[in-house]
Amino acid sequence: MDLSTPIEQIPRIGPVYQRKLKKLGVKTVRDILFHFPHRYEDFSNLIPIAEVKTDETSCILGKILDIKTTRIWKRKLSVTEAIIEDKTGAIKATWFNQPYLEKVLKPSDIACFAGKVLTGKKGIHLSNPIYEKILKSELHQSSESKLPAIYKDEFTHTARIIPVYPETERLSSRWLRTIIKPLLLAFKSSLDDPLPEKIRKENQFLSLAQALWQVHFPDNLESAEKAKSRFSFEELFNISLFTGRARMRIALNKAPVAPFNIQAVQKLVNSLPYKLTDPQRKSAWQILKDMEKPRPMNRLLEGDVGSGKTVVAAIAALNMIKAGYQIAFMAPTEILAKQHFRTVAVLLQNFKINIGLLTGKEDKFISWKLKNDTVEISRKKLLERTMKEEINILIGTHALIQKQVKFGNLGLVILDEQHRFGVEQRARLQKNSLKQIKSIPHLLSMTATPIPRTLALTIYGDLDLSLIDELPKGRKKIITKAISPEGRKKAYAFLKKHVKLGRQVFVICPRIESGKTSENKPDALGWAEAKAVKEEYEKLSKQIFPDLKIGMLHGKMALKEKERIMRDFKNGKINILVSTSVIEVGIDIPNATVMMIEGAERFGLAQLHQFRGRVGRSKYQSYCLLFSESDTIKTARRLKALVESEDGFELAEKDLEIRGPGDFQGTRQWGIPDLVMNSLKDIRLIEKTRQAAKEILEDDPYLKKYPLLKERIEEFGEKIHLE
Ligand code: ADP
Ligand code: MG
């Protein structure tokens, strides 16, 4: 048995438990050993029964004198009571609804009991204690209250610091302890450590075997922390190695060279109705410089909502087309793909460029021939033309990476809101192309999610960064206000005023339908109460604004319908659009000036900031009104942060601080354990691990000296693959 042994081969894990574990993503011995406790109980202090104190957690060792269960039928309750004695005295232990204990614990058994001591009607007793029978005969005889230290490891559930695991999927900590402990014992002396010895020494880390032992069954809480610090380091180090290696691998490839075509770029820039901002210029410059090199660009263009990334992408695309190559432009949703299609068509209207639009569900596709307006063509034709290089830019959703889609001569892949795209995927877009060029396309990835520096350095560490940290001039600051329930009437009047002025309004609700939550689950988060789009639409269109045109948009609507609504809103046929978060990314409606958000506590800061970015895209003063149904401090803190700051980066850092990184785009995909999630906030640790990874890779780029490490990194790569 080794760490990669599947859980099916671990003794005592039957099919039911196998299924439960798999639901948690636990498939191998390694996975189960890396299922860490989230806290500990300290039962290491064994005390004589005579010394137990009310309201304290105590652990005692004694002999069972008597045990019996009584049933209280009326209350559907059973109470099991045992009398336990040691040399100093006796005490009662009680358990509710565990009648089987009578079969497990018998009179004259010696056992440890750990739990809280309470004083009730019937006097002092141990309430619902964790028990552990003692099988060793020497211990039987002693019945001493002090245990010789050598016996410490005999205990799993009591008489030591015990691990408490997150009890999801009805996996009890007790069960996990009984499975994990024998595994740890089996590996205690024979576990190869993937972390290079030099790093281990420099940082005084525990070895893998020691650290695993101490994280599950620590000698003391400091050792548990010490073990955790090793694992945090290790995971971040692995991420850094992974991204560092990805960077290296990309650099080993050739890429199409596109000389900076000053004339074409000038012409495009001069045709714009506005002046580019400095960061737009700088980013475009960095991108153009990258594409001049015979090495593939791997760049993330990061800029707040409305900062004008699309035009920068269009400049890059134009330059690449002028060098004789094609562009694949991928957007996360169909609505956004269509929007890009139109925007790019307008931006590049003065050039002889053909643009295709390919989306997922529909079988109809449109090709945009210049001056010929938009024409629909079949998918077959579209693919043919893409292959024959008659289409210069193919815009679409994920459908773009389907096998049938082949480019004649792809030079650049542009991704909107999708950060990672590996060498393989890029190579695949090229495969079977008519000209068998031995290169992979450049990559420009765009995001409006301000990625905190720590995340940018770690999980996006393989990407170079261009930053648009300034909004186009002339934009007014969006006025953001958190509105109390009493302010609702006034807010509606405010909306009406703006519509009368000719502007448009978004109303965002957290869910589609109101009422019960599905699956009859207990609704601890109160989702049943959350404002629903359908209900709000009814209310606004019938009661509040019967004279205005209200539209509704949510994810369950048919695509055609969604598009019609978006078109109507864009053309001003709808005054107020009630929507779920589907309008979150990228939608550009400059005439919309009020963003009203219901149930704001249910969205992350980054997401709220995205919503807010839907307005404030024109010369008109814009507003963001926040309504919430919760008045917790956490909500208040978050809404306050939003009201006070318009800087996406600042908000992202705040969100990281208040909520933790679990909600950041990308982190989930990486399957990063909670332990490491926390250290994703620790910039010093991140820099240290990056440096360590860099040193290793410089010395041994293919990790030949570190086969175990290599194996880990490759597994990791598989886990986070884009498909
Ligand atoms: P995002 O970065 O969120 O994708 P967009 O590219 O959609 O932003 O641009 C938002 C709006 O700003 C668009 O209407 C675009 O025409 C406009 N825009 C872009 N750059 C500038 C600029 N330098 N000055 C004024 N308006 C600009
Ligand atoms: Mg955009």
PDB file of C-alpha atoms in Angstrom, residues 378-522:
ATOM      1  CA  SER A 378     -24.713  27.714 -41.779  1.00  0.00           C
ATOM      2  CA  ARG A 379     -22.272  26.369 -39.286  1.00  0.00           C
ATOM      3  CA  LYS A 380     -20.721  24.213 -41.965  1.00  0.00           C
ATOM      4  CA  LYS A 381     -19.985  27.243 -44.125  1.00  0.00           C
ATOM      5  CA  LEU A 382     -18.674  29.181 -41.167  1.00  0.00           C
ATOM      6  CA  LEU A 383     -16.259  26.399 -40.279  1.00  0.00           C
ATOM      7  CA  GLU A 384     -15.181  26.066 -43.873  1.00  0.00           C
ATOM      8  CA  ARG A 385     -14.469  29.738 -44.135  1.00  0.00           C
ATOM      9  CA  THR A 386     -12.577  29.675 -40.866  1.00  0.00           C
ATOM     10  CA  MET A 387     -10.457  26.850 -42.205  1.00  0.00           C
ATOM     11  CA  LYS A 388      -9.859  28.700 -45.449  1.00  0.00           C
ATOM     12  CA  GLU A 389      -8.854  31.849 -43.582  1.00  0.00           C
ATOM     13  CA  GLU A 390     -11.720  33.815 -45.085  1.00  0.00           C
ATOM     14  CA  ILE A 391     -12.778  34.663 -41.595  1.00  0.00           C
ATOM     15  CA  ASN A 392     -10.304  36.844 -39.770  1.00  0.00           C
ATOM     16  CA  ILE A 393     -11.859  36.819 -36.331  1.00  0.00           C
ATOM     17  CA  LEU A 394     -14.027  34.030 -35.030  1.00  0.00           C
ATOM     18  CA  ILE A 395     -15.926  35.085 -31.947  1.00  0.00           C
ATOM     19  CA  GLY A 396     -17.804  32.628 -29.788  1.00  0.00           C
ATOM     20  CA  THR A 397     -18.286  30.821 -26.546  1.00  0.00           C
ATOM     21  CA  HIS A 398     -16.564  27.656 -25.408  1.00  0.00           C
ATOM     22  CA  ALA A 399     -17.888  26.164 -28.642  1.00  0.00           C
ATOM     23  CA  LEU A 400     -14.708  27.541 -30.178  1.00  0.00           C
ATOM     24  CA  ILE A 401     -12.617  24.759 -28.712  1.00  0.00           C
ATOM     25  CA  GLN A 402     -14.738  21.985 -30.150  1.00  0.00           C
ATOM     26  CA  LYS A 403     -12.881  19.583 -32.373  1.00  0.00           C
ATOM     27  CA  GLN A 404     -14.617  20.629 -35.580  1.00  0.00           C
ATOM     28  CA  VAL A 405     -13.371  24.156 -35.257  1.00  0.00           C
ATOM     29  CA  LYS A 406     -10.137  24.412 -37.178  1.00  0.00           C
ATOM     30  CA  PHE A 407      -8.298  27.519 -38.079  1.00  0.00           C
ATOM     31  CA  GLY A 408      -6.285  27.935 -41.207  1.00  0.00           C
ATOM     32  CA  ASN A 409      -3.704  30.069 -39.502  1.00  0.00           C
ATOM     33  CA  LEU A 410      -4.465  31.073 -35.950  1.00  0.00           C
ATOM     34  CA  GLY A 411      -2.216  33.709 -34.443  1.00  0.00           C
ATOM     35  CA  LEU A 412      -3.951  34.948 -31.314  1.00  0.00           C
ATOM     36  CA  VAL A 413      -6.471  33.657 -28.821  1.00  0.00           C
ATOM     37  CA  ILE A 414      -8.381  36.270 -26.834  1.00  0.00           C
ATOM     38  CA  LEU A 415     -10.247  35.105 -23.758  1.00  0.00           C
ATOM     39  CA  ASP A 416     -12.743  37.236 -21.916  1.00  0.00           C
ATOM     40  CA  GLU A 417     -13.181  36.365 -18.241  1.00  0.00           C
ATOM     41  CA  GLN A 418     -11.549  32.994 -18.534  1.00  0.00           C
ATOM     42  CA  HIS A 419      -8.040  33.060 -17.405  1.00  0.00           C
ATOM     43  CA  ARG A 420      -6.400  29.816 -18.048  1.00  0.00           C
ATOM     44  CA  PHE A 421      -5.892  28.249 -21.374  1.00  0.00           C
ATOM     45  CA  GLY A 422      -3.058  25.846 -21.720  1.00  0.00           C
ATOM     46  CA  VAL A 423      -0.541  25.002 -24.369  1.00  0.00           C
ATOM     47  CA  GLU A 424      -2.556  21.939 -25.312  1.00  0.00           C
ATOM     48  CA  GLN A 425      -5.785  23.791 -25.913  1.00  0.00           C
ATOM     49  CA  ARG A 426      -4.036  26.361 -27.992  1.00  0.00           C
ATOM     50  CA  ALA A 427      -2.318  23.644 -29.958  1.00  0.00           C
ATOM     51  CA  ARG A 428      -5.622  21.922 -30.506  1.00  0.00           C
ATOM     52  CA  LEU A 429      -7.243  24.982 -31.998  1.00  0.00           C
ATOM     53  CA  GLN A 430      -4.437  24.828 -34.535  1.00  0.00           C
ATOM     54  CA  LYS A 431      -4.453  21.153 -35.269  1.00  0.00           C
ATOM     55  CA  ASN A 432      -5.052  19.962 -38.807  1.00  0.00           C
ATOM     56  CA  SER A 433      -4.868  23.496 -39.975  1.00  0.00           C
ATOM     57  CA  LEU A 434      -4.113  23.775 -43.646  1.00  0.00           C
ATOM     58  CA  LYS A 435      -0.745  25.323 -43.079  1.00  0.00           C
ATOM     59  CA  GLN A 436       0.988  23.044 -40.639  1.00  0.00           C
ATOM     60  CA  ILE A 437       2.724  25.749 -38.718  1.00  0.00           C
ATOM     61  CA  LYS A 438       4.801  24.483 -35.887  1.00  0.00           C
ATOM     62  CA  SER A 439       3.777  27.123 -33.420  1.00  0.00           C
ATOM     63  CA  ILE A 440       1.066  27.894 -30.936  1.00  0.00           C
ATOM     64  CA  PRO A 441      -0.931  31.107 -30.898  1.00  0.00           C
ATOM     65  CA  HIS A 442      -0.382  34.005 -28.555  1.00  0.00           C
ATOM     66  CA  LEU A 443      -2.802  34.337 -25.682  1.00  0.00           C
ATOM     67  CA  LEU A 444      -4.469  37.427 -24.364  1.00  0.00           C
ATOM     68  CA  SER A 445      -6.712  36.793 -21.398  1.00  0.00           C
ATOM     69  CA  MET A 446      -8.935  39.576 -20.084  1.00  0.00           C
ATOM     70  CA  THR A 447     -10.569  39.995 -16.741  1.00  0.00           C
ATOM     71  CA  ALA A 448     -12.527  42.590 -14.848  1.00  0.00           C
ATOM     72  CA  THR A 449     -12.172  40.576 -11.654  1.00  0.00           C
ATOM     73  CA  PRO A 450      -9.544  42.475  -9.794  1.00  0.00           C
ATOM     74  CA  ILE A 451      -7.280  39.736  -8.631  1.00  0.00           C
ATOM     75  CA  PRO A 452      -5.563  40.459  -5.357  1.00  0.00           C
ATOM     76  CA  ARG A 453      -1.825  40.475  -5.719  1.00  0.00           C
ATOM     77  CA  THR A 454      -1.397  37.288  -3.757  1.00  0.00           C
ATOM     78  CA  LEU A 455      -3.642  35.354  -6.111  1.00  0.00           C
ATOM     79  CA  ALA A 456      -2.081  36.918  -9.176  1.00  0.00           C
ATOM     80  CA  LEU A 457       1.314  35.746  -7.960  1.00  0.00           C
ATOM     81  CA  THR A 458       0.177  32.234  -7.203  1.00  0.00           C
ATOM     82  CA  ILE A 459      -2.569  30.722  -9.267  1.00  0.00           C
ATOM     83  CA  TYR A 460      -2.018  33.100 -12.178  1.00  0.00           C
ATOM     84  CA  GLY A 461       1.730  33.091 -11.763  1.00  0.00           C
ATOM     85  CA  ASP A 462       2.277  31.793 -15.278  1.00  0.00           C
ATOM     86  CA  LEU A 463       0.714  34.890 -16.826  1.00  0.00           C
ATOM     87  CA  ASP A 464       2.282  38.288 -17.447  1.00  0.00           C
ATOM     88  CA  LEU A 465       0.144  41.118 -16.277  1.00  0.00           C
ATOM     89  CA  SER A 466      -1.052  44.285 -17.990  1.00  0.00           C
ATOM     90  CA  LEU A 467      -3.085  46.588 -15.884  1.00  0.00           C
ATOM     91  CA  ILE A 468      -5.651  49.208 -16.876  1.00  0.00           C
ATOM     92  CA  ASP A 469      -5.936  51.018 -13.593  1.00  0.00           C
ATOM     93  CA  GLU A 470      -7.639  54.170 -14.749  1.00  0.00           C
ATOM     94  CA  LEU A 471     -11.124  54.686 -16.103  1.00  0.00           C
ATOM     95  CA  PRO A 472     -11.712  56.730 -19.274  1.00  0.00           C
ATOM     96  CA  LYS A 473     -11.927  60.435 -18.555  1.00  0.00           C
ATOM     97  CA  GLY A 474     -15.174  62.230 -18.131  1.00  0.00           C
ATOM     98  CA  ARG A 475     -16.829  59.393 -16.281  1.00  0.00           C
ATOM     99  CA  LYS A 476     -18.564  60.569 -13.180  1.00  0.00           C
ATOM    100  CA  LYS A 477     -18.050  58.665  -9.981  1.00  0.00           C
ATOM    101  CA  ILE A 478     -20.964  56.328  -9.415  1.00  0.00           C
ATOM    102  CA  ILE A 479     -22.841  57.388  -6.307  1.00  0.00           C
ATOM    103  CA  THR A 480     -23.395  54.297  -4.162  1.00  0.00           C
ATOM    104  CA  LYS A 481     -25.851  54.194  -1.289  1.00  0.00           C
ATOM    105  CA  ALA A 482     -27.041  51.515   1.085  1.00  0.00           C
ATOM    106  CA  ILE A 483     -30.786  52.136   1.512  1.00  0.00           C
ATOM    107  CA  SER A 484     -32.794  51.138   4.561  1.00  0.00           C
ATOM    108  CA  PRO A 485     -36.214  49.486   4.091  1.00  0.00           C
ATOM    109  CA  GLU A 486     -37.944  52.785   4.879  1.00  0.00           C
ATOM    110  CA  GLY A 487     -36.170  54.396   1.969  1.00  0.00           C
ATOM    111  CA  ARG A 488     -37.746  52.111  -0.598  1.00  0.00           C
ATOM    112  CA  LYS A 489     -40.577  54.418  -1.641  1.00  0.00           C
ATOM    113  CA  LYS A 490     -38.228  57.284  -2.207  1.00  0.00           C
ATOM    114  CA  ALA A 491     -35.940  55.001  -4.161  1.00  0.00           C
ATOM    115  CA  TYR A 492     -38.773  54.042  -6.510  1.00  0.00           C
ATOM    116  CA  ALA A 493     -39.569  57.696  -7.068  1.00  0.00           C
ATOM    117  CA  PHE A 494     -35.897  58.199  -7.833  1.00  0.00           C
ATOM    118  CA  LEU A 495     -35.959  55.442 -10.454  1.00  0.00           C
ATOM    119  CA  LYS A 496     -39.011  56.975 -12.042  1.00  0.00           C
ATOM    120  CA  LYS A 497     -37.391  60.382 -12.236  1.00  0.00           C
ATOM    121  CA  HIS A 498     -34.440  58.930 -14.095  1.00  0.00           C
ATOM    122  CA  VAL A 499     -36.618  57.048 -16.529  1.00  0.00           C
ATOM    123  CA  LYS A 500     -38.517  60.259 -17.217  1.00  0.00           C
ATOM    124  CA  LEU A 501     -35.179  61.891 -17.976  1.00  0.00           C
ATOM    125  CA  GLY A 502     -34.672  59.236 -20.618  1.00  0.00           C
ATOM    126  CA  ARG A 503     -32.295  57.003 -18.719  1.00  0.00           C
ATOM    127  CA  GLN A 504     -32.593  53.290 -17.979  1.00  0.00           C
ATOM    128  CA  VAL A 505     -32.475  51.210 -14.823  1.00  0.00           C
ATOM    129  CA  PHE A 506     -31.306  47.767 -13.724  1.00  0.00           C
ATOM    130  CA  VAL A 507     -32.909  45.959 -10.795  1.00  0.00           C
ATOM    131  CA  ILE A 508     -30.947  42.906  -9.663  1.00  0.00           C
ATOM    132  CA  CYS A 509     -32.527  40.156  -7.564  1.00  0.00           C
ATOM    133  CA  PRO A 510     -30.704  37.194  -6.044  1.00  0.00           C
ATOM    134  CA  ARG A 511     -33.012  34.488  -7.357  1.00  0.00           C
ATOM    135  CA  ILE A 512     -35.461  33.604 -10.101  1.00  0.00           C
ATOM    136  CA  GLU A 513     -38.505  32.347  -8.229  1.00  0.00           C
ATOM    137  CA  SER A 514     -39.702  32.996  -4.742  1.00  0.00           C
ATOM    138  CA  GLY A 515     -41.059  30.482  -2.278  1.00  0.00           C
ATOM    139  CA  LYS A 516     -39.599  27.295  -0.897  1.00  0.00           C
ATOM    140  CA  THR A 517     -36.074  26.224  -1.602  1.00  0.00           C
ATOM    141  CA  SER A 518     -35.739  23.065  -3.578  1.00  0.00           C
ATOM    142  CA  GLU A 519     -35.154  19.580  -2.136  1.00  0.00           C
ATOM    143  CA  ASN A 520     -36.953  20.507   1.068  1.00  0.00           C
ATOM    144  CA  LYS A 521     -33.646  21.366   2.575  1.00  0.00           C
ATOM    145  CA  PRO A 522     -33.606  23.398   5.712  1.00  0.00           C
TER     146      PRO A 522
END
